[in-house]
Amino acid sequence: MKKFYRMEGMFPPLITPFKDSGEIDEKKLKKLINFLLEKGVHGLFIGGSYGSYPLLTMEERKKLAEMVFAEVNERVPVIVQVATPCTAHSVELTKHAADLGAKAVASVYPYYYSAFAYDEKDLLGYFKALVDASDIAVHLYNNPKATGYATSTKFLLKLNEVGVTGLKDSAGDIMLLSEHIREFRNRGIDFSFAIGTTGMLLAGMALGVTGCVAGTANALPELMVELYNTLLKKNLEESAAIQLKVIEVRKLQNIQGFRPVACYSMLKMRGLDMGTCRKPWRELDPENYKIVEQRLRELGLL
């Protein structure tokens, strides 16, 4: 029997606060978790792109997960992203996440070689190993910018055959996402569809998406939760107004070319010091910080 978990709601992909020494700052991490939960997020997605997971060692990834689960204490569901370039390491992280109580694990394709060397059999074998590693659901985190591999509907159906029962889609292609949803629906396959491109949430939920992994929700959880809840009420006019504001914020986050780093500064603007990011990430330069702060004030978000 396939293991299933439907992601429903707004799940911030947690950023990872670091000390100047380079260590994970557990105190600040706890502060961030409680801030997000108080603002009404529906769950947490850890070990993702915003969490700087490729910059963490295996032990740091495990330690980070342990910190999060201890602080969350079952208040909301948690999904753990377990991708590595090595199947055995991803299996190890999957087992660890299951032991901690994760509702599901997610994984991008095993990156680097995925861009030019692997065929479908290699990738199906990787995901089959994750499915066989535990009793929790396995979702594909589709991020072709990071892996160099785009997911067709035909291949997503093959992944489902080996036990993958959900998708976190960050491809930014609403036409392809609609094809995925249509084909699974036509075949009567129960599958969890979540979106990782917040600018497409309005369109995605109209098609049948039930979850959202929104990096912006690290710094502005109220805005993202409001968008999700308004969409649930099918208030199109109000939803569109919020969606346009979210798109404006996402553009602001990209002022330095990389949206995740802006979240550290945006939280600082709100009085929440999240330490620093890990190099080679670079925090917002002073001039960019001022531009973002001023525009957020103009948007009524500070």
Short mmCIF file of C-alpha atoms in Angstrom, two decimals:
data_model
loop_
_atom_site.label_atom_id
_atom_site.label_comp_id
_atom_site.label_asym_id
_atom_site.label_seq_id
_atom_site.Cartn_x
_atom_site.Cartn_y
_atom_site.Cartn_z
CA MET A 1 0.00 0.00 0.00
CA LYS A 2 1.35 3.43 -0.96
CA LYS A 3 2.18 5.77 1.92
CA PHE A 4 0.27 9.01 1.61
CA TYR A 5 0.28 12.46 3.17
CA ARG A 6 -1.55 15.43 1.66
CA MET A 7 0.15 18.74 2.28
CA GLU A 8 -2.54 21.28 3.12
CA GLY A 9 -1.86 24.88 4.00
CA MET A 10 1.06 27.29 4.15
CA PHE A 11 4.41 25.64 4.98
CA PRO A 12 7.38 28.03 5.28
CA PRO A 13 10.68 26.45 4.18
CA LEU A 14 12.64 27.41 7.29
CA ILE A 15 15.76 29.50 6.89
CA THR A 16 18.66 28.36 9.07
CA PRO A 17 20.02 30.97 11.51
CA PHE A 18 23.78 30.82 11.99
CA LYS A 19 26.14 32.33 14.54
CA ASP A 20 29.11 34.37 13.35
CA SER A 21 31.21 31.32 14.25
CA GLY A 22 29.32 29.32 11.62
CA GLU A 23 27.33 27.12 13.99
CA ILE A 24 23.56 26.71 13.76
CA ASP A 25 22.00 29.12 16.25
CA GLU A 26 19.50 26.97 18.13
CA LYS A 27 18.14 29.82 20.24
CA LYS A 28 17.30 31.92 17.19
CA LEU A 29 15.89 28.88 15.38
CA LYS A 30 13.46 28.28 18.25
CA LYS A 31 12.47 31.94 18.17
CA LEU A 32 11.73 31.73 14.45
CA ILE A 33 9.66 28.55 14.83
CA ASN A 34 7.49 30.07 17.53
CA PHE A 35 7.09 33.32 15.60
CA LEU A 36 5.82 31.39 12.58
CA LEU A 37 3.48 29.17 14.57
CA GLU A 38 2.03 32.18 16.40
CA LYS A 39 1.28 33.76 13.01
CA GLY A 40 -0.79 30.76 11.95
CA VAL A 41 1.32 28.76 9.50
CA HIS A 42 -0.08 25.30 8.91
CA GLY A 43 3.18 23.36 8.89
CA LEU A 44 6.93 23.57 8.34
CA PHE A 45 9.18 22.41 5.51
CA ILE A 46 12.78 21.95 6.66
CA GLY A 47 16.03 21.25 4.87
CA GLY A 48 14.94 23.03 1.70
CA SER A 49 16.60 25.60 -0.52
CA TYR A 50 15.81 28.45 1.90
CA GLY A 51 17.36 26.35 4.68
CA SER A 52 20.71 26.32 2.83
CA TYR A 53 20.79 22.52 3.00
CA PRO A 54 23.57 22.03 0.40
CA LEU A 55 25.84 24.03 2.73
CA LEU A 56 25.20 21.72 5.71
CA THR A 57 26.95 18.50 6.63
CA MET A 58 24.94 15.32 7.17
CA GLU A 59 25.31 15.70 10.93
CA GLU A 60 24.19 19.32 10.80
CA ARG A 61 21.11 18.35 8.81
CA LYS A 62 20.21 15.74 11.40
CA LYS A 63 20.88 18.12 14.27
CA LEU A 64 18.76 20.82 12.63
CA ALA A 65 15.86 18.40 12.21
CA GLU A 66 16.15 17.30 15.83
CA MET A 67 16.05 20.92 17.01
CA VAL A 68 12.96 21.65 14.92
CA PHE A 69 10.99 18.58 16.00
CA ALA A 70 11.82 19.16 19.66
CA GLU A 71 10.58 22.75 19.49
CA VAL A 72 7.51 22.08 17.34
CA ASN A 73 6.47 19.25 19.66
CA GLU A 74 3.72 18.03 17.29
CA ARG A 75 1.97 21.42 17.12
CA VAL A 76 2.06 21.37 13.30
CA PRO A 77 3.10 18.79 10.69
CA VAL A 78 6.70 18.86 9.52
CA ILE A 79 8.08 17.71 6.16
CA VAL A 80 11.82 17.10 5.80
CA GLN A 81 13.73 17.57 2.55
CA VAL A 82 16.31 14.77 2.34
CA ALA A 83 18.07 15.16 -1.01
CA THR A 84 21.77 14.48 -1.38
CA PRO A 85 23.79 13.39 -4.41
CA CYS A 86 24.13 9.94 -2.78
CA THR A 87 21.24 7.46 -2.43
CA ALA A 88 22.61 5.96 0.80
CA HIS A 89 22.86 9.38 2.45
CA SER A 90 19.33 10.33 1.40
CA VAL A 91 18.05 7.00 2.75
CA GLU A 92 19.81 7.73 6.04
CA LEU A 93 18.15 11.14 6.28
CA THR A 94 14.78 9.60 5.40
CA LYS A 95 15.02 7.07 8.21
CA HIS A 96 16.10 9.81 10.60
CA ALA A 97 13.15 12.02 9.62
CA ALA A 98 10.71 9.13 10.06
CA ASP A 99 12.10 8.38 13.52
CA LEU A 100 11.59 12.03 14.51
CA GLY A 101 7.94 11.99 13.42
CA ALA A 102 7.96 13.65 9.99
CA LYS A 103 4.68 13.42 8.10
CA ALA A 104 6.60 13.01 4.84
CA VAL A 105 9.98 13.50 3.26
CA ALA A 106 10.60 15.37 0.04
CA SER A 107 13.56 15.21 -2.28
CA VAL A 108 14.86 16.88 -5.39
CA TYR A 109 16.61 14.61 -7.84
CA PRO A 110 20.12 13.56 -6.72
CA TYR A 111 21.78 16.71 -7.97
CA TYR A 112 24.90 17.49 -9.98
CA TYR A 113 24.89 14.30 -12.09
CA SER A 114 21.13 14.62 -12.59
CA ALA A 115 21.78 17.50 -14.99
CA PHE A 116 23.67 15.41 -17.52
CA ALA A 117 24.27 11.78 -16.57
CA TYR A 118 21.23 10.04 -15.08
CA ASP A 119 18.42 8.40 -17.01
CA GLU A 120 14.93 7.57 -15.77
CA LYS A 121 16.00 4.20 -14.34
CA ASP A 122 18.62 5.89 -12.16
CA LEU A 123 16.13 8.41 -10.81
CA LEU A 124 13.37 5.85 -10.27
CA GLY A 125 15.87 3.70 -8.37
CA TYR A 126 16.78 6.63 -6.13
CA PHE A 127 13.16 7.37 -5.22
CA LYS A 128 12.30 3.69 -4.81
CA ALA A 129 15.08 3.48 -2.20
CA LEU A 130 13.55 6.41 -0.29
CA VAL A 131 10.08 4.83 -0.43
CA ASP A 132 11.44 1.52 0.86
CA ALA A 133 13.40 3.19 3.68
CA SER A 134 10.47 4.07 5.95
CA ASP A 135 6.74 4.01 6.55
CA ILE A 136 6.17 7.70 5.73
CA ALA A 137 5.20 9.34 2.46
CA VAL A 138 7.76 10.43 -0.13
CA HIS A 139 7.17 13.52 -2.27
CA LEU A 140 9.12 14.79 -5.27
CA TYR A 141 10.48 18.31 -4.88
CA ASN A 142 10.60 19.39 -8.52
CA ASN A 143 13.21 22.13 -8.90
CA PRO A 144 14.70 21.97 -12.40
CA LYS A 145 16.78 25.13 -11.86
CA ALA A 146 18.72 23.30 -9.14
CA THR A 147 18.91 19.83 -10.66
CA GLY A 148 18.90 20.42 -14.39
CA TYR A 149 16.12 17.85 -14.77
CA ALA A 150 12.58 18.76 -15.77
CA THR A 151 9.71 16.46 -14.75
CA SER A 152 7.24 15.42 -17.41
CA THR A 153 3.77 14.16 -16.50
CA LYS A 154 4.73 10.78 -17.93
CA PHE A 155 7.70 10.50 -15.59
CA LEU A 156 5.71 11.75 -12.59
CA LEU A 157 3.31 8.87 -13.20
CA LYS A 158 6.27 6.47 -13.22
CA LEU A 159 7.45 7.92 -9.90
CA ASN A 160 3.99 7.26 -8.51
CA GLU A 161 4.28 3.63 -9.61
CA VAL A 162 7.37 3.20 -7.38
CA GLY A 163 5.58 4.83 -4.43
CA VAL A 164 6.00 8.62 -4.68
CA THR A 165 2.67 10.14 -3.63
CA GLY A 166 3.19 13.89 -3.70
CA LEU A 167 4.76 16.81 -5.54
CA LYS A 168 6.20 20.10 -4.36
CA ASP A 169 6.46 21.91 -7.67
CA SER A 170 8.92 24.79 -8.06
CA ALA A 171 9.22 24.65 -11.84
CA GLY A 172 7.12 27.78 -12.35
CA ASP A 173 5.23 26.26 -15.28
CA ILE A 174 1.48 26.51 -14.64
CA MET A 175 0.63 24.76 -17.92
CA LEU A 176 2.71 21.71 -17.03
CA LEU A 177 1.36 21.67 -13.48
CA SER A 178 -2.18 21.71 -14.84
CA GLU A 179 -1.29 18.74 -17.05
CA HIS A 180 0.05 16.83 -14.02
CA ILE A 181 -3.14 17.46 -12.05
CA ARG A 182 -5.43 16.62 -14.95
CA GLU A 183 -3.73 13.31 -15.77
CA PHE A 184 -3.64 12.13 -12.16
CA ARG A 185 -7.27 13.13 -11.70
CA ASN A 186 -8.33 11.35 -14.89
CA ARG A 187 -6.65 8.17 -13.67
CA GLY A 188 -8.25 8.41 -10.22
CA ILE A 189 -4.85 8.62 -8.50
CA ASP A 190 -4.84 10.33 -5.10
CA PHE A 191 -1.76 12.54 -5.12
CA SER A 192 -0.64 15.53 -3.03
CA PHE A 193 0.01 18.65 -5.08
CA ALA A 194 1.82 21.58 -3.46
CA ILE A 195 3.33 24.63 -5.09
CA GLY A 196 6.72 26.15 -4.34
CA THR A 197 6.36 29.18 -6.58
CA THR A 198 4.28 31.55 -4.50
CA GLY A 199 3.51 33.87 -7.39
CA MET A 200 1.41 31.07 -8.91
CA LEU A 201 -0.59 30.14 -5.80
CA LEU A 202 -3.86 31.69 -6.96
CA ALA A 203 -3.78 29.78 -10.24
CA GLY A 204 -2.47 26.64 -8.57
CA MET A 205 -5.23 26.41 -5.99
CA ALA A 206 -7.84 27.00 -8.68
CA LEU A 207 -6.47 23.87 -10.37
CA GLY A 208 -6.44 21.74 -7.23
CA VAL A 209 -3.19 22.48 -5.38
CA THR A 210 -3.70 22.11 -1.60
CA GLY A 211 -0.32 23.13 -0.16
CA CYS A 212 2.24 25.87 -0.56
CA VAL A 213 5.91 26.01 0.44
CA ALA A 214 6.48 29.76 0.47
CA GLY A 215 9.91 31.20 1.22
CA THR A 216 8.38 34.63 1.76
CA ALA A 217 6.44 33.14 4.68
CA ASN A 218 9.64 33.08 6.74
CA ALA A 219 9.52 36.86 7.03
CA LEU A 220 5.86 37.66 6.28
CA PRO A 221 3.87 34.66 7.48
CA GLU A 222 0.70 36.69 8.06
CA LEU A 223 0.60 37.80 4.43
CA MET A 224 1.07 34.27 3.11
CA VAL A 225 -1.44 32.70 5.50
CA GLU A 226 -3.94 35.42 4.58
CA LEU A 227 -3.47 34.63 0.89
CA TYR A 228 -4.01 30.91 1.43
CA ASN A 229 -7.05 31.35 3.67
CA THR A 230 -8.63 33.89 1.32
CA LEU A 231 -8.18 31.49 -1.58
CA LEU A 232 -9.90 28.77 0.43
CA LYS A 233 -12.90 31.09 0.77
CA LYS A 234 -12.89 31.53 -3.04
CA ASN A 235 -12.85 35.31 -2.72
CA LEU A 236 -11.22 36.01 -6.08
CA GLU A 237 -11.03 39.80 -5.94
CA GLU A 238 -9.43 39.91 -2.49
CA SER A 239 -7.16 36.96 -3.31
CA ALA A 240 -5.92 38.67 -6.48
CA ALA A 241 -5.05 41.84 -4.55
CA ILE A 242 -3.02 39.85 -2.01
CA GLN A 243 -1.39 37.75 -4.75
CA LEU A 244 -0.19 40.90 -6.52
CA LYS A 245 1.31 42.17 -3.26
CA VAL A 246 3.09 38.83 -2.77
CA ILE A 247 4.56 39.06 -6.27
CA GLU A 248 5.85 42.55 -5.46
CA VAL A 249 7.52 41.23 -2.30
CA ARG A 250 9.12 38.36 -4.21
CA LYS A 251 10.62 40.86 -6.66
CA LEU A 252 12.00 42.82 -3.71
CA GLN A 253 13.52 39.68 -2.23
CA ASN A 254 15.40 39.19 -5.49
CA ILE A 255 17.08 42.60 -5.29
CA GLN A 256 20.48 40.97 -4.82
CA GLY A 257 19.77 38.03 -7.10
CA PHE A 258 18.90 35.42 -4.47
CA ARG A 259 15.59 35.56 -2.57
CA PRO A 260 16.46 33.47 0.53
CA VAL A 261 19.13 35.88 1.82
CA ALA A 262 16.59 38.72 1.94
CA CYS A 263 14.57 36.85 4.58
CA TYR A 264 17.30 37.34 7.19
CA SER A 265 17.17 41.10 6.62
CA MET A 266 13.38 41.27 6.42
CA LEU A 267 13.08 39.48 9.75
CA LYS A 268 15.60 41.91 11.23
CA MET A 269 13.40 44.77 10.01
CA ARG A 270 10.60 43.20 12.05
CA GLY A 271 12.74 43.05 15.19
CA LEU A 272 13.71 39.39 14.85
CA ASP A 273 17.46 38.90 14.69
CA MET A 274 18.10 35.63 12.87
CA GLY A 275 21.86 35.85 13.01
CA THR A 276 23.55 35.44 9.68
CA CYS A 277 23.56 33.18 6.65
CA ARG A 278 26.33 30.73 5.80
CA LYS A 279 28.96 31.66 3.22
CA PRO A 280 29.12 31.87 0.29
CA TRP A 281 25.63 33.35 0.84
CA ARG A 282 25.85 37.10 1.41
CA GLU A 283 23.41 39.21 3.40
CA LEU A 284 21.81 42.23 1.78
CA ASP A 285 24.20 45.09 1.17
CA PRO A 286 23.31 48.25 3.18
CA GLU A 287 21.88 50.07 0.15
CA ASN A 288 19.70 47.12 -0.80
CA TYR A 289 18.58 46.73 2.80
CA LYS A 290 17.34 50.33 2.78
CA ILE A 291 15.50 49.89 -0.52
CA VAL A 292 13.71 46.76 0.70
CA GLU A 293 12.83 48.32 4.04
CA GLN A 294 11.39 51.46 2.44
CA ARG A 295 9.30 49.53 -0.08
CA LEU A 296 7.94 47.15 2.56
CA ARG A 297 6.83 50.19 4.56
CA GLU A 298 5.12 51.62 1.48
CA LEU A 299 3.30 48.30 1.04
CA GLY A 300 2.13 48.46 4.66
CA LEU A 301 4.07 45.34 5.62
CA LEU A 302 6.30 46.92 8.29
#
